[in-house]
Coordinates of C-alpha atoms in Angstrom, one line a residue:
Chain A
M471 CA 6.0 -56.6 153.3
G472 CA 7.0 -59.4 155.7
I473 CA 6.9 -59.5 159.5
I474 CA 8.4 -56.4 161.0
S475 CA 11.3 -57.2 163.2
R476 CA 10.7 -55.2 166.4
G477 CA 13.6 -52.8 167.0
F478 CA 15.5 -53.8 163.8
S479 CA 16.7 -50.8 161.8
G480 CA 19.4 -52.3 159.6
R481 CA 22.7 -50.8 158.7
S482 CA 22.4 -49.4 155.3
R483 CA 19.6 -47.2 154.1
E484 CA 21.0 -46.3 150.7
H485 CA 19.9 -48.2 147.8
N486 CA 22.9 -49.3 145.9
P487 CA 21.9 -50.0 142.2
D488 CA 25.0 -52.2 141.8
L489 CA 24.0 -54.6 144.6
P490 CA 21.7 -57.4 143.5
P491 CA 18.7 -58.1 145.7
G492 CA 19.4 -59.8 149.1
Q493 CA 23.2 -59.2 148.8
Y494 CA 25.4 -57.2 151.1
L495 CA 28.8 -55.6 150.4
T496 CA 32.0 -57.1 151.8
E497 CA 35.6 -55.9 151.6
D498 CA 36.9 -59.4 152.4
F499 CA 37.2 -62.2 150.0
P500 CA 35.4 -65.1 151.7
V501 CA 36.1 -68.7 150.7
L502 CA 33.5 -71.3 150.0
S503 CA 34.5 -74.8 149.1
A504 CA 32.9 -78.2 149.5
G505 CA 36.1 -80.0 150.4
P506 CA 39.8 -79.7 150.8
T507 CA 41.8 -77.3 148.5
P508 CA 43.5 -79.3 145.7
N509 CA 47.2 -78.7 145.3
I510 CA 48.0 -78.4 141.5
D511 CA 51.4 -77.8 140.0
T512 CA 51.3 -75.6 137.0
A513 CA 53.8 -78.0 135.3
D514 CA 51.1 -80.7 135.3
W515 CA 48.1 -78.3 134.8
E516 CA 46.1 -78.6 131.6
F517 CA 42.8 -77.1 130.5
S518 CA 40.7 -78.7 127.8
I519 CA 37.4 -78.4 125.9
R520 CA 35.8 -81.6 124.7
T521 CA 33.0 -81.5 122.1
E522 CA 30.2 -83.9 121.2
F523 CA 32.3 -85.1 118.3
G524 CA 35.1 -86.3 120.7
A525 CA 37.5 -83.6 119.7
V526 CA 39.6 -82.4 122.6
H527 CA 41.2 -78.9 122.5
S528 CA 43.8 -78.5 125.3
W529 CA 46.2 -76.0 126.6
S530 CA 49.2 -76.3 128.9
W531 CA 49.9 -73.6 131.4
D532 CA 52.5 -72.1 129.0
R533 CA 50.3 -72.3 125.9
L534 CA 47.5 -70.6 127.8
H535 CA 49.8 -67.7 128.7
E536 CA 50.8 -67.2 125.0
L537 CA 47.2 -66.3 124.2
P538 CA 45.8 -62.7 124.5
I539 CA 45.3 -61.9 128.2
D540 CA 42.5 -59.6 129.3
D541 CA 42.4 -57.3 132.3
I542 CA 39.0 -57.8 134.0
D543 CA 37.4 -55.4 136.5
T544 CA 34.2 -56.7 137.8
D545 CA 31.8 -57.1 140.7
I546 CA 31.2 -60.6 142.0
H547 CA 28.2 -62.0 143.9
C548 CA 28.2 -65.1 146.0
V549 CA 25.0 -67.0 146.8
T550 CA 25.9 -66.9 150.5
R551 CA 24.9 -63.2 150.1
W552 CA 28.2 -61.3 150.0
S553 CA 29.1 -59.2 147.0
K554 CA 32.4 -57.6 146.3
F555 CA 32.8 -54.7 144.0
G556 CA 35.7 -53.8 141.7
T557 CA 37.6 -57.0 141.8
S558 CA 40.5 -57.1 139.3
W559 CA 41.6 -60.3 137.5
R560 CA 43.7 -61.3 134.5
G561 CA 42.9 -64.2 132.3
V562 CA 42.1 -65.5 128.8
S563 CA 38.6 -65.0 127.3
L564 CA 36.5 -68.1 126.6
D565 CA 35.9 -66.5 123.2
T566 CA 39.6 -67.0 122.4
L567 CA 39.5 -70.6 123.7
F568 CA 36.3 -71.4 121.7
A569 CA 37.5 -69.8 118.5
D570 CA 38.5 -73.1 116.9
V571 CA 35.9 -75.3 118.7
D572 CA 33.3 -76.8 116.5
T573 CA 30.1 -77.6 118.5
S574 CA 26.3 -77.4 118.1
D575 CA 25.7 -78.2 121.8
E576 CA 24.3 -75.4 123.8
Y577 CA 25.3 -76.4 127.4
V578 CA 28.6 -77.0 129.1
M579 CA 29.7 -78.9 132.2
A580 CA 32.7 -77.4 133.8
H581 CA 35.0 -79.9 135.6
S582 CA 37.5 -79.0 138.2
Y583 CA 40.6 -80.7 139.7
G584 CA 39.2 -82.2 142.9
G585 CA 36.0 -83.4 141.2
Y586 CA 33.8 -80.3 141.4
T587 CA 31.4 -79.7 138.5
T588 CA 29.0 -76.9 137.5
N589 CA 26.7 -76.5 134.5
V590 CA 26.4 -73.3 132.4
P591 CA 24.8 -72.5 129.0
L592 CA 27.5 -71.9 126.3
A593 CA 26.0 -68.5 125.6
D594 CA 27.0 -67.4 129.1
L595 CA 30.6 -68.2 128.4
L596 CA 30.9 -66.3 125.1
D597 CA 30.7 -62.6 124.0
G598 CA 33.2 -61.3 126.6
K599 CA 31.3 -62.7 129.5
A600 CA 33.7 -65.4 130.9
W601 CA 37.4 -66.1 131.3
I602 CA 39.9 -68.7 132.5
A603 CA 41.5 -66.4 135.2
F604 CA 44.8 -66.9 136.8
E605 CA 45.6 -63.6 138.5
F606 CA 43.7 -61.8 141.2
D607 CA 44.6 -58.2 142.4
G608 CA 47.9 -58.4 140.6
E609 CA 49.0 -61.7 142.2
Q610 CA 48.9 -65.3 141.1
L611 CA 45.5 -66.7 142.0
D612 CA 45.7 -68.2 145.5
P613 CA 44.8 -72.0 145.7
E614 CA 42.1 -71.1 148.3
H615 CA 40.5 -68.9 145.7
G616 CA 40.8 -71.4 142.9
G617 CA 44.4 -71.2 141.7
P618 CA 46.2 -71.9 139.6
A619 CA 43.2 -71.0 137.4
R620 CA 39.5 -70.7 137.8
L621 CA 36.5 -70.1 135.5
L622 CA 35.3 -66.5 136.0
I623 CA 31.7 -65.9 135.0
P624 CA 30.9 -62.7 137.0
H625 CA 27.4 -62.2 135.8
L626 CA 26.2 -65.4 137.5
Y627 CA 26.5 -66.4 141.3
F628 CA 30.1 -67.1 142.0
W629 CA 29.7 -70.9 142.5
K630 CA 29.4 -71.0 138.7
S631 CA 33.0 -69.6 138.5
A632 CA 34.5 -73.1 139.1
K633 CA 37.7 -73.1 141.1
W634 CA 40.6 -75.2 140.0
I635 CA 39.2 -75.5 136.5
R636 CA 40.4 -78.4 134.5
G637 CA 38.0 -78.6 131.5
L638 CA 34.7 -78.0 129.8
V639 CA 32.6 -80.7 128.3
M640 CA 29.9 -79.9 125.8
M641 CA 26.4 -81.2 126.6
D642 CA 23.3 -81.2 124.4
D643 CA 21.1 -80.9 127.5
D644 CA 21.4 -78.9 130.7
E645 CA 22.5 -81.4 133.3
P646 CA 23.0 -80.3 136.9
G647 CA 26.5 -79.9 138.4
F648 CA 27.6 -80.3 142.0
W649 CA 25.7 -77.6 143.8
E650 CA 22.9 -77.7 141.3
Q651 CA 22.3 -81.3 142.5
N652 CA 22.4 -80.1 146.1
G653 CA 19.6 -77.7 146.1
Y654 CA 21.0 -74.7 144.2
H655 CA 19.5 -73.1 141.1
T656 CA 20.4 -74.5 137.6
Y657 CA 21.2 -71.0 136.2
G658 CA 22.0 -68.7 139.1
D659 CA 21.3 -65.1 138.0
P660 CA 22.0 -62.9 141.0
W661 CA 19.7 -60.1 139.7
L662 CA 16.8 -62.5 139.6
E663 CA 17.9 -64.0 143.0
Q664 CA 18.0 -67.5 141.5
R665 CA 19.6 -69.0 144.6
Y666 CA 17.8 -72.3 145.2
S667 CA 16.1 -74.8 142.9
Chain B
M419 CA 12.8 -84.4 151.7
T420 CA 9.3 -85.3 152.5
D421 CA 6.6 -84.3 150.0
G422 CA 4.7 -81.1 151.0
I423 CA 7.7 -79.4 152.6
K424 CA 8.5 -76.2 150.8
P425 CA 12.0 -75.1 151.7
N426 CA 11.9 -72.1 149.3
V427 CA 8.9 -70.4 150.9
W428 CA 9.3 -67.9 153.7
K429 CA 7.8 -69.0 157.0
V430 CA 7.1 -67.2 160.2
G431 CA 9.2 -68.3 163.2
I432 CA 8.2 -67.4 166.8
V433 CA 11.0 -67.2 169.3
A434 CA 10.2 -69.9 172.0
E435 CA 13.4 -69.6 174.0
T436 CA 16.9 -68.0 173.8
R437 CA 19.9 -69.3 175.7
T438 CA 23.2 -67.6 176.2
E439 CA 26.0 -69.9 174.9
T440 CA 29.1 -67.7 175.1
A441 CA 30.0 -64.1 175.7
S442 CA 29.2 -63.4 172.0
G443 CA 26.8 -66.1 171.0
R444 CA 23.4 -67.6 171.8
S445 CA 21.1 -70.3 170.7
I446 CA 17.5 -69.5 169.6
L447 CA 14.7 -71.9 169.7
L448 CA 12.0 -71.1 167.1
D449 CA 8.5 -72.5 166.5
V450 CA 8.1 -72.5 162.7
P451 CA 4.7 -73.8 161.6
G452 CA 5.3 -75.6 158.3
W453 CA 9.0 -76.2 158.7
G454 CA 8.5 -80.0 158.6
G455 CA 11.8 -81.1 159.9
N456 CA 15.3 -81.1 158.5
I457 CA 18.4 -83.3 157.9
A458 CA 21.3 -82.7 160.3
G459 CA 23.7 -80.2 158.8
Q460 CA 21.3 -78.1 156.7
H461 CA 20.9 -74.4 157.0
A462 CA 18.2 -71.7 156.9
D463 CA 17.9 -68.2 155.7
V464 CA 16.7 -65.6 158.2
R465 CA 15.2 -62.4 157.1
L466 CA 14.7 -59.3 159.2
T467 CA 12.5 -56.4 158.1
A468 CA 12.7 -52.9 159.5
A469 CA 9.7 -50.7 160.0
D470 CA 10.3 -48.9 156.6
G471 CA 10.4 -52.2 154.7
Y472 CA 14.2 -52.5 154.5
T473 CA 15.2 -56.2 154.8
A474 CA 18.5 -58.0 155.6
T475 CA 18.9 -61.8 155.1
R476 CA 21.7 -64.1 156.3
S477 CA 22.1 -67.9 156.3
Y478 CA 22.6 -69.8 159.5
S479 CA 23.3 -73.5 160.2
V480 CA 20.5 -75.3 162.0
A481 CA 21.5 -77.0 165.3
S482 CA 18.4 -79.1 165.5
A483 CA 17.7 -82.2 163.3
G484 CA 14.8 -84.6 162.7
P485 CA 11.1 -84.1 162.3
G486 CA 8.9 -81.4 163.6
D487 CA 8.5 -77.6 163.5
R488 CA 10.9 -76.6 166.3
V489 CA 14.1 -75.2 164.9
Q490 CA 17.2 -74.3 166.9
L491 CA 19.7 -71.8 165.5
A492 CA 22.9 -70.8 167.2
V493 CA 24.5 -67.5 166.3
D494 CA 27.8 -65.8 167.0
R495 CA 27.7 -62.0 167.1
L496 CA 30.0 -60.4 164.4
P497 CA 30.9 -57.0 165.7
T498 CA 30.4 -55.3 162.3
G499 CA 27.5 -57.6 161.4
E500 CA 24.1 -56.3 160.5
V501 CA 21.9 -59.3 161.4
S502 CA 23.9 -61.3 164.0
P503 CA 24.0 -58.5 166.7
Y504 CA 20.2 -58.2 166.5
L505 CA 19.7 -62.0 166.8
V506 CA 22.2 -62.2 169.7
D507 CA 21.3 -59.0 171.7
D508 CA 17.8 -57.8 170.8
L509 CA 15.6 -60.8 170.0
I510 CA 13.3 -61.8 172.8
V511 CA 10.9 -64.7 173.4
G512 CA 7.7 -64.1 171.5
D513 CA 9.3 -62.1 168.7
Q514 CA 8.6 -63.2 165.1
L515 CA 11.1 -63.4 162.3
E516 CA 11.0 -64.9 158.8
I517 CA 12.8 -68.1 158.1
R518 CA 13.3 -70.1 154.9
G519 CA 14.6 -73.7 154.6
P520 CA 15.8 -76.3 155.2
L521 CA 18.5 -75.6 152.6
G522 CA 21.5 -77.5 151.3
G523 CA 22.0 -81.2 150.7
W524 CA 25.8 -81.6 150.9
F525 CA 27.1 -80.9 154.4
V526 CA 24.6 -83.3 155.9
W527 CA 24.6 -86.6 157.8
K528 CA 21.7 -89.0 157.7
P529 CA 21.4 -92.0 160.1
E530 CA 20.2 -94.1 157.2
I531 CA 20.2 -93.8 153.4
D532 CA 17.6 -95.7 151.4
G533 CA 16.7 -97.8 154.4
A534 CA 20.2 -98.8 155.1
E535 CA 21.7 -97.8 158.5
Q536 CA 24.9 -95.8 158.2
T537 CA 27.4 -97.6 160.4
G538 CA 30.7 -96.1 159.1
P539 CA 32.8 -93.9 161.5
V540 CA 32.2 -90.2 161.4
Q541 CA 34.8 -87.6 162.4
L542 CA 33.4 -84.2 163.2
I543 CA 35.9 -81.3 163.5
G544 CA 34.6 -77.9 164.5
G545 CA 36.1 -74.5 165.2
G546 CA 34.1 -71.9 167.3
S547 CA 30.5 -71.5 166.1
G548 CA 31.3 -74.0 163.3
I549 CA 30.1 -76.6 165.9
V550 CA 26.4 -75.8 165.0
P551 CA 25.8 -78.2 162.1
L552 CA 28.0 -80.8 163.8
V553 CA 25.8 -80.6 166.9
A554 CA 22.8 -81.3 164.7
M555 CA 24.6 -84.5 163.4
I556 CA 25.4 -85.5 167.0
R557 CA 21.7 -85.1 167.9
S558 CA 20.6 -87.0 164.9
H559 CA 23.0 -89.8 165.8
T560 CA 21.7 -89.9 169.4
A561 CA 18.0 -89.7 168.5
S562 CA 18.2 -92.4 165.9
G563 CA 20.1 -94.8 168.2
S564 CA 22.8 -95.0 165.4
T565 CA 25.6 -97.4 166.0
A566 CA 28.0 -95.4 163.8
P567 CA 31.1 -94.5 165.9
F568 CA 31.2 -90.7 166.2
R569 CA 34.1 -88.5 167.2
L570 CA 34.2 -84.8 167.7
L571 CA 37.3 -82.6 167.9
Y572 CA 36.1 -79.2 169.0
S573 CA 38.5 -76.2 168.9
V574 CA 37.6 -73.1 170.9
R575 CA 39.6 -70.2 172.2
T576 CA 38.7 -70.8 175.9
P577 CA 36.3 -73.0 177.8
D578 CA 33.9 -70.0 177.9
D579 CA 33.8 -69.9 174.1
A580 CA 32.2 -73.3 173.6
F581 CA 28.7 -73.5 172.2
F582 CA 26.5 -76.3 173.7
R583 CA 29.2 -76.9 176.4
T584 CA 27.0 -78.9 178.8
E585 CA 25.7 -81.1 176.1
L586 CA 29.2 -81.8 174.7
T587 CA 30.8 -82.3 178.1
E588 CA 28.5 -85.3 178.8
P589 CA 28.4 -86.8 175.4
S590 CA 26.0 -89.6 174.6
R591 CA 27.0 -93.2 174.1
G592 CA 28.9 -93.8 170.9
L593 CA 30.4 -90.3 170.8
D594 CA 34.0 -89.3 171.9
V595 CA 34.7 -85.6 172.3
T596 CA 38.2 -84.0 172.3
W597 CA 38.5 -80.4 173.2
A598 CA 41.3 -78.3 171.8
Y599 CA 41.7 -74.9 173.4
T600 CA 43.6 -72.3 171.3
R601 CA 44.1 -69.5 173.8
R602 CA 43.4 -70.7 177.4
A603 CA 42.9 -74.3 178.6
P604 CA 41.4 -75.2 181.9
D605 CA 43.8 -75.7 184.8
G606 CA 45.7 -79.0 184.5
W607 CA 44.4 -79.6 181.0
P608 CA 46.8 -82.2 179.4
R609 CA 47.0 -80.3 176.0
P610 CA 48.6 -76.9 176.1
A611 CA 46.6 -74.1 174.5
G612 CA 47.3 -73.8 170.8
R613 CA 45.8 -74.2 167.3
V614 CA 44.9 -77.6 166.0
T615 CA 47.9 -79.3 164.4
T616 CA 48.5 -82.4 162.3
A617 CA 49.7 -84.0 165.5
D618 CA 46.3 -83.4 167.2
L619 CA 44.5 -84.9 164.2
E620 CA 46.8 -87.9 164.2
A621 CA 46.2 -88.4 168.0
D622 CA 42.5 -87.7 168.3
A623 CA 40.8 -88.2 165.0
F624 CA 39.8 -91.5 163.3
P625 CA 42.8 -92.6 161.2
A626 CA 42.6 -92.5 157.4
S627 CA 42.8 -96.3 157.4
L628 CA 39.2 -96.5 158.7
S629 CA 38.0 -94.3 155.9
P630 CA 35.8 -92.1 158.1
A631 CA 33.3 -89.6 156.7
V632 CA 34.9 -86.3 157.9
F633 CA 33.0 -83.0 158.4
V634 CA 35.0 -79.9 159.0
C635 CA 33.3 -76.6 159.8
G636 CA 34.6 -73.3 161.1
P637 CA 36.4 -70.1 160.0
T638 CA 38.2 -70.3 156.7
G639 CA 41.7 -70.5 158.1
F640 CA 40.8 -73.3 160.5
V641 CA 39.1 -75.3 157.8
E642 CA 41.9 -74.8 155.4
T643 CA 44.5 -75.9 157.9
V644 CA 42.5 -78.9 159.1
A645 CA 41.5 -80.1 155.6
N646 CA 45.0 -79.9 154.3
A647 CA 46.4 -81.7 157.3
L648 CA 43.8 -84.5 156.9
V649 CA 44.9 -85.0 153.2
E650 CA 48.5 -85.0 154.4
L651 CA 47.6 -87.8 156.9
G652 CA 46.2 -89.9 154.0
H653 CA 42.5 -89.1 154.2
D654 CA 40.8 -89.4 150.8
P655 CA 39.8 -85.8 149.8
S656 CA 36.5 -87.0 148.6
R657 CA 35.6 -88.2 152.2
I658 CA 36.2 -84.7 153.6
K659 CA 33.3 -82.3 153.5
T660 CA 34.0 -78.7 154.5
E661 CA 31.9 -75.7 155.4
R662 CA 33.5 -72.4 155.9
F663 CA 32.3 -69.0 157.1
G664 CA 33.8 -65.7 156.3
G665 CA 32.4 -62.3 155.5
Q666 CA 29.5 -61.3 157.7

């Protein structure tokens, strides 16, 4: 046990098994961004997956919406220590988007409009674990929260769920993305408290 | 970062001094053996432990910069917060707490990079307690004798809500400070009370033509408004770094 803080009792005594270590619950939806919010018109929006063979699979806004759309109810966990339970999203599963993608690379760099990047193993995007999400709480996803569309990988810290997603590029090695180059963990499992590198 | 500094390891901080900054906020000076200094703009995790072992951890920006084991935090009390009321109301000189850092390598300003002095203009824009990392940059600028022109636009509700008011009222050479009061301005103040607008940024911030490095820190709504207005005024989005706080 660490240093006891004289007179500190804390607020919540109940152990909540759904709350990862070091997190607290919030009802808000705080915003964390490294720079200004990009303004992207869905008419110009495109999402692509690029493989090591140079193949580019791309979807316009309309084509994305022709694919099967999932309803996702999930908890989310931000490295700045807030967690939010029972958030509801709609989006297209990465399983659907990767269905025709031929790749042997095991890592992915996610690229966003505005230049943000984050790295993630391909295995963490597949098997029903990740989506391209464009609705939150029954509404179009707000630009502040990553609209028109963001990556949603709820089992990792939320910085991995890149806002304003533009594309995924396959990588044979795990290269660090933006926050990962700035002191944050390369993988970011909230249950293992992988906050910092 | 210097070799030997271990930002990921919890260290013990001893409260050396506390100072009331506003009705809801104060600064806390800590002696943290092994801290080893920090870059201006970095933050720290603070961990409190109750007698039964329960812990609560939050991140705070560091107001101090440079070498040494003295760390200054400045904390605003969030009424429904768990950690900030303790830090603002209960902590006294001589108390110990756990601290980890310095953390973060993005929202930072260094007087030199790879031996080259940074001479480009720097525009700081802070709202409320969002001033904390910006004050660290101002102190780093002063301490290093940097010739980079610095400007600060500081938005607060009333004069009583300003952190580091004395320090910012008599700014050091090479720093211009503009105050924007959103609820109540001092008597005879030329600018009427109100939120920061595009016109304020046009009048008081370095223009986009000078390509300043811009740091914006404050509540989400403030940062969103200011960053959007800067882009509208022609600032390159990649030159604008933001840090927002929300939640608790």
